[in-house]
Short mmCIF file of C-alpha atoms and ligand atoms in Angstrom, two decimals:
data_model
loop_
_atom_site.label_atom_id
_atom_site.label_comp_id
_atom_site.label_asym_id
_atom_site.label_seq_id
_atom_site.Cartn_x
_atom_site.Cartn_y
_atom_site.Cartn_z
CA MET A 1 3.01 -58.82 21.11
CA LYS A 2 0.41 -61.03 22.79
CA ILE A 3 -3.18 -59.86 22.58
CA GLU A 4 -5.98 -61.46 24.57
CA ALA A 5 -9.35 -61.67 22.77
CA LEU A 6 -12.33 -60.80 24.98
CA PRO A 7 -15.07 -59.95 22.47
CA SER A 8 -17.64 -57.21 22.99
CA PRO A 9 -21.15 -57.41 21.51
CA ASN A 10 -21.06 -53.64 20.92
CA PHE A 11 -20.07 -53.11 17.28
CA ASN A 12 -21.54 -52.94 13.76
CA ASP A 13 -20.37 -52.44 10.18
CA ARG A 14 -18.11 -49.57 9.15
CA MET A 15 -19.51 -47.01 6.71
CA SER A 16 -16.10 -45.71 5.58
CA PRO A 17 -12.45 -46.81 5.31
CA ILE A 18 -10.10 -46.69 8.33
CA ASP A 19 -8.02 -43.51 8.36
CA MET A 20 -8.09 -42.35 11.99
CA LEU A 21 -6.82 -43.42 15.44
CA VAL A 22 -8.54 -42.23 18.65
CA LEU A 23 -6.90 -42.59 22.08
CA HIS A 24 -8.90 -42.63 25.32
CA TYR A 25 -8.41 -43.19 29.00
CA THR A 26 -11.01 -45.45 30.63
CA GLY A 27 -11.81 -42.92 33.40
CA MET A 28 -13.15 -45.60 35.75
CA GLN A 29 -11.95 -46.78 39.16
CA THR A 30 -10.46 -50.02 37.76
CA GLY A 31 -9.63 -51.51 34.38
CA GLN A 32 -11.97 -54.42 35.18
CA ASP A 33 -14.88 -51.96 35.59
CA ALA A 34 -14.13 -50.54 32.12
CA LEU A 35 -13.74 -53.98 30.55
CA ASP A 36 -17.03 -55.22 32.05
CA ARG A 37 -18.84 -52.12 30.81
CA MET A 38 -17.47 -52.46 27.27
CA ARG A 39 -18.60 -56.12 27.19
CA ASP A 40 -22.11 -55.31 28.49
CA ALA A 41 -24.62 -55.13 25.60
CA GLU A 42 -26.77 -52.70 27.63
CA ALA A 43 -23.94 -50.15 27.86
CA GLN A 44 -23.67 -49.74 24.07
CA VAL A 45 -20.00 -48.73 24.29
CA SER A 46 -16.79 -50.43 23.22
CA ALA A 47 -13.34 -49.91 21.75
CA HIS A 48 -11.14 -52.06 19.56
CA TYR A 49 -8.49 -52.44 22.26
CA MET A 50 -7.91 -51.85 25.97
CA ILE A 51 -4.44 -51.66 27.54
CA TRP A 52 -3.96 -52.53 31.21
CA GLU A 53 -1.51 -50.60 33.42
CA ASP A 54 1.02 -53.45 33.16
CA GLY A 55 0.96 -53.42 29.34
CA ARG A 56 -1.35 -56.40 28.73
CA ILE A 57 -3.54 -55.78 25.67
CA VAL A 58 -7.14 -56.92 25.20
CA GLN A 59 -8.94 -56.88 21.85
CA LEU A 60 -12.72 -56.40 22.10
CA VAL A 61 -13.71 -55.62 18.49
CA GLY A 62 -12.06 -56.62 15.18
CA GLU A 63 -10.35 -53.76 13.36
CA ASP A 64 -12.61 -54.30 10.33
CA LYS A 65 -15.69 -53.58 12.49
CA ARG A 66 -17.10 -50.28 13.81
CA ALA A 67 -16.57 -50.02 17.59
CA TRP A 68 -18.57 -47.51 19.67
CA HIS A 69 -16.04 -45.24 21.41
CA ALA A 70 -16.19 -41.75 19.87
CA GLY A 71 -19.82 -40.74 20.54
CA VAL A 72 -20.97 -37.36 19.21
CA SER A 73 -17.76 -35.98 17.75
CA SER A 74 -16.17 -34.14 14.86
CA TRP A 75 -12.71 -33.85 13.27
CA GLN A 76 -11.61 -32.11 10.09
CA ARG A 77 -15.27 -31.34 9.32
CA ALA A 78 -16.41 -34.98 9.45
CA GLU A 79 -18.67 -36.76 11.94
CA ASP A 80 -19.43 -40.48 12.50
CA LEU A 81 -15.80 -40.96 13.49
CA ASN A 82 -16.55 -44.48 14.77
CA SER A 83 -16.91 -45.54 11.13
CA CYS A 84 -13.40 -44.46 10.10
CA SER A 85 -11.40 -44.90 13.31
CA ILE A 86 -9.71 -47.45 15.52
CA GLY A 87 -10.29 -46.74 19.23
CA ILE A 88 -7.90 -47.64 22.05
CA GLU A 89 -8.90 -47.40 25.72
CA ILE A 90 -5.93 -46.95 28.07
CA VAL A 91 -6.67 -47.96 31.66
CA ASN A 92 -6.32 -44.79 33.76
CA GLY A 93 -8.67 -43.24 36.31
CA GLY A 94 -8.15 -39.79 34.81
CA HIS A 95 -9.82 -36.65 36.11
CA ASP A 96 -12.56 -38.56 38.00
CA TRP A 97 -10.13 -40.80 39.95
CA PRO A 98 -7.12 -38.66 40.93
CA LEU A 99 -4.37 -39.67 43.35
CA PRO A 100 -4.85 -38.81 47.06
CA ASP A 101 -2.83 -35.61 46.53
CA GLY A 102 -5.15 -34.56 43.70
CA ALA A 103 -2.67 -35.28 40.88
CA LEU A 104 -3.77 -37.18 37.78
CA PRO A 105 -2.73 -40.87 37.96
CA PRO A 106 0.39 -41.46 35.81
CA PHE A 107 0.50 -43.84 32.85
CA PRO A 108 3.06 -46.57 33.75
CA ALA A 109 6.00 -47.02 31.35
CA ALA A 110 4.99 -50.62 30.49
CA GLN A 111 1.53 -49.42 29.47
CA ILE A 112 2.90 -46.71 27.16
CA GLU A 113 5.43 -49.14 25.63
CA ALA A 114 2.60 -51.56 24.83
CA LEU A 115 0.52 -48.71 23.40
CA ILE A 116 3.41 -47.66 21.13
CA ASP A 117 3.83 -51.26 19.88
CA LEU A 118 0.10 -51.58 19.22
CA CYS A 119 -0.09 -48.22 17.41
CA ARG A 120 2.92 -49.07 15.24
CA GLY A 121 1.15 -52.25 14.11
CA ILE A 122 -2.05 -50.33 13.36
CA LEU A 123 -0.12 -47.69 11.36
CA ASP A 124 1.54 -50.49 9.37
CA ARG A 125 -1.83 -52.06 8.55
CA TRP A 126 -3.80 -48.88 7.73
CA LYS A 127 -3.04 -45.56 6.07
CA ILE A 128 -3.56 -43.09 8.93
CA PRO A 129 -1.96 -39.62 8.55
CA PRO A 130 -0.36 -37.99 11.65
CA SER A 131 -3.06 -35.28 11.65
CA ARG A 132 -5.70 -37.99 12.18
CA ILE A 133 -4.15 -39.47 15.33
CA VAL A 134 -6.19 -37.76 18.06
CA GLY A 135 -7.36 -37.84 21.64
CA HIS A 136 -11.04 -38.14 22.53
CA SER A 137 -10.92 -34.56 23.86
CA ASP A 138 -9.79 -33.31 20.42
CA ILE A 139 -12.90 -34.66 18.71
CA ALA A 140 -15.41 -33.92 21.53
CA PRO A 141 -13.86 -30.91 23.32
CA ALA A 142 -17.03 -29.78 25.11
CA ARG A 143 -17.75 -33.27 26.52
CA LYS A 144 -14.47 -35.10 27.01
CA ALA A 145 -11.08 -34.55 28.67
CA ASP A 146 -9.38 -37.88 27.85
CA PRO A 147 -6.66 -39.08 27.54
CA GLY A 148 -5.80 -35.97 29.61
CA GLU A 149 -3.02 -33.44 30.01
CA HIS A 150 -0.91 -36.10 31.78
CA PHE A 151 -0.81 -38.30 28.66
CA PRO A 152 2.69 -38.45 27.07
CA TRP A 153 1.90 -37.31 23.52
CA ASP A 154 5.53 -36.18 23.13
CA GLN A 155 6.76 -39.72 23.83
CA LEU A 156 4.37 -41.14 21.22
CA ALA A 157 5.46 -38.56 18.65
CA ALA A 158 9.12 -39.43 19.33
CA ALA A 159 8.15 -43.04 18.47
CA GLY A 160 6.60 -41.88 15.18
CA ILE A 161 2.98 -41.73 16.34
CA GLY A 162 1.34 -38.34 15.77
CA ALA A 163 2.80 -34.92 15.05
CA TRP A 164 4.77 -32.79 17.50
CA PRO A 165 6.25 -29.40 16.67
CA GLU A 166 9.90 -29.18 17.78
CA ALA A 167 9.46 -25.86 19.51
CA ALA A 168 6.39 -26.85 21.55
CA SER A 169 8.37 -28.30 24.44
CA ASP A 170 11.44 -26.07 24.20
CA PRO A 171 11.56 -23.89 27.34
CA ALA A 172 14.09 -21.50 25.75
CA ASN A 173 11.52 -20.86 23.05
CA SER A 174 8.84 -20.25 25.64
CA GLN A 175 11.04 -17.73 27.50
CA ALA A 176 11.82 -15.88 24.28
CA GLU A 177 8.10 -15.56 23.65
CA GLY A 178 7.64 -14.13 27.11
CA ARG A 179 9.67 -11.13 25.96
CA SER A 180 7.81 -10.84 22.65
CA THR A 181 4.89 -8.53 22.01
CA ILE A 182 2.26 -11.07 20.83
CA SER A 183 -0.71 -10.47 23.10
CA GLY A 184 -2.97 -13.33 24.08
CA LEU A 185 -6.69 -13.81 23.47
CA SER A 186 -9.28 -14.63 26.12
CA PRO A 187 -12.85 -15.88 26.37
CA GLY A 188 -15.25 -13.05 25.48
CA ASP A 189 -12.82 -11.34 23.07
CA ARG A 190 -14.09 -10.37 19.62
CA GLY A 191 -12.46 -9.41 16.37
CA LYS A 192 -10.43 -10.60 13.41
CA ARG A 193 -7.61 -12.08 15.51
CA VAL A 194 -10.19 -14.35 17.17
CA GLY A 195 -11.43 -15.31 13.69
CA ASP A 196 -7.86 -16.13 12.62
CA LEU A 197 -7.46 -18.32 15.73
CA GLN A 198 -10.76 -20.12 14.98
CA GLU A 199 -9.71 -20.65 11.37
CA MET A 200 -6.41 -22.26 12.42
CA LEU A 201 -8.16 -24.48 14.98
CA ALA A 202 -10.72 -25.55 12.35
CA GLU A 203 -8.01 -26.31 9.79
CA ILE A 204 -6.17 -28.44 12.35
CA GLY A 205 -9.43 -30.34 12.84
CA TYR A 206 -11.29 -28.84 15.81
CA ALA A 207 -14.99 -28.00 15.52
CA ALA A 208 -14.45 -24.25 16.04
CA ALA A 209 -17.07 -22.06 14.35
CA LEU A 210 -15.71 -18.96 12.57
CA SER A 211 -17.62 -16.27 14.46
CA ASN A 212 -14.87 -13.79 15.42
CA HIS A 213 -16.17 -14.29 18.98
CA TYR A 214 -14.14 -16.22 21.59
CA ASP A 215 -17.19 -18.19 22.70
CA GLU A 216 -17.54 -21.32 24.86
CA VAL A 217 -16.89 -23.62 21.91
CA THR A 218 -13.65 -21.79 21.09
CA GLU A 219 -12.64 -22.00 24.74
CA ALA A 220 -13.30 -25.77 24.74
CA CYS A 221 -11.24 -26.22 21.56
CA VAL A 222 -8.32 -24.21 22.99
CA THR A 223 -8.53 -26.27 26.20
CA ALA A 224 -8.41 -29.50 24.19
CA PHE A 225 -5.44 -28.18 22.20
CA GLN A 226 -3.63 -27.36 25.46
CA ARG A 227 -4.32 -30.83 26.94
CA ARG A 228 -2.31 -32.17 24.04
CA TRP A 229 0.35 -29.58 23.18
CA VAL A 230 0.62 -27.11 26.08
CA GLN A 231 0.03 -29.53 28.91
CA ASP A 232 1.26 -27.31 31.76
CA GLN A 233 -1.15 -24.53 30.79
CA VAL A 234 -4.65 -25.93 30.40
CA THR A 235 -6.59 -22.69 30.88
CA GLY A 236 -8.80 -22.27 27.81
CA ARG A 237 -7.09 -18.91 27.32
CA ALA A 238 -4.94 -18.46 24.20
CA ASP A 239 -1.86 -16.90 25.82
CA SER A 240 1.09 -16.03 23.57
CA HIS A 241 2.81 -19.43 24.00
CA THR A 242 -0.44 -21.27 23.17
CA LEU A 243 -1.00 -19.04 20.10
CA LYS A 244 2.55 -19.74 18.91
CA THR A 245 2.07 -23.49 19.39
CA ILE A 246 -1.27 -23.45 17.52
CA THR A 247 0.55 -21.74 14.63
CA LEU A 248 3.28 -24.41 14.70
CA VAL A 249 0.83 -27.33 14.74
CA HIS A 250 -1.26 -25.66 12.03
CA SER A 251 1.76 -25.38 9.75
CA LEU A 252 2.62 -29.06 10.38
CA TYR A 253 -0.94 -30.17 9.60
CA VAL A 254 -1.79 -27.93 6.67
CA SER A 255 1.52 -28.02 4.75
ZN1 ZN B 301 -12.91 -41.43 25.67
#
């Protein structure tokens, strides 16, 4: 794998060991715009790597240094995630730069293949558990939507990068649930079932407060979960399929 070095001035020293991987989309009109911004000292942002649509990889910050990609964020009750993570920016216009028909711009196959190669190398070099491979939206659900509900997390998991519960993408399973009696939960709901949902989200890693109230933070965490695991149903509402999938991911993460 060939990696082009185009250093960024935006980094400092890590305060903790590397045990996390954070994936982003650039969310700008072009990859060049994102690259220029990450190399501009005024912008105060960076990532360790950026991957162009055609699969070319750029390294901006050395893995031993602390790049500035996560911002205010939290996962598994820890903050300062820049200190313990490697950040990869994937060139994609995302929600701000949709296609003319309004759809999110797809990630080309060559780009995802390069990402998988890069991630495999990173996972060989550093001890990063599957539960600590996340999207930016997972760690900053109220602020961020990247890498988006069009990002192929299932394809990465099939390549050994991140966890994926078998049943999450099984339509037969989804249909069976449709006939089941589990009722969903919605923003505004209160009670112990909401508390149980918040506890599972928090144990997976999301910054969901245990209030027994389906508040805006809970809604943002459910939305982030759906962007990753229930991608055709990004509603912020915990319908029965979403609840089932949260239970599956929770048992993968907490076992
Ligand atoms: Zn991001």
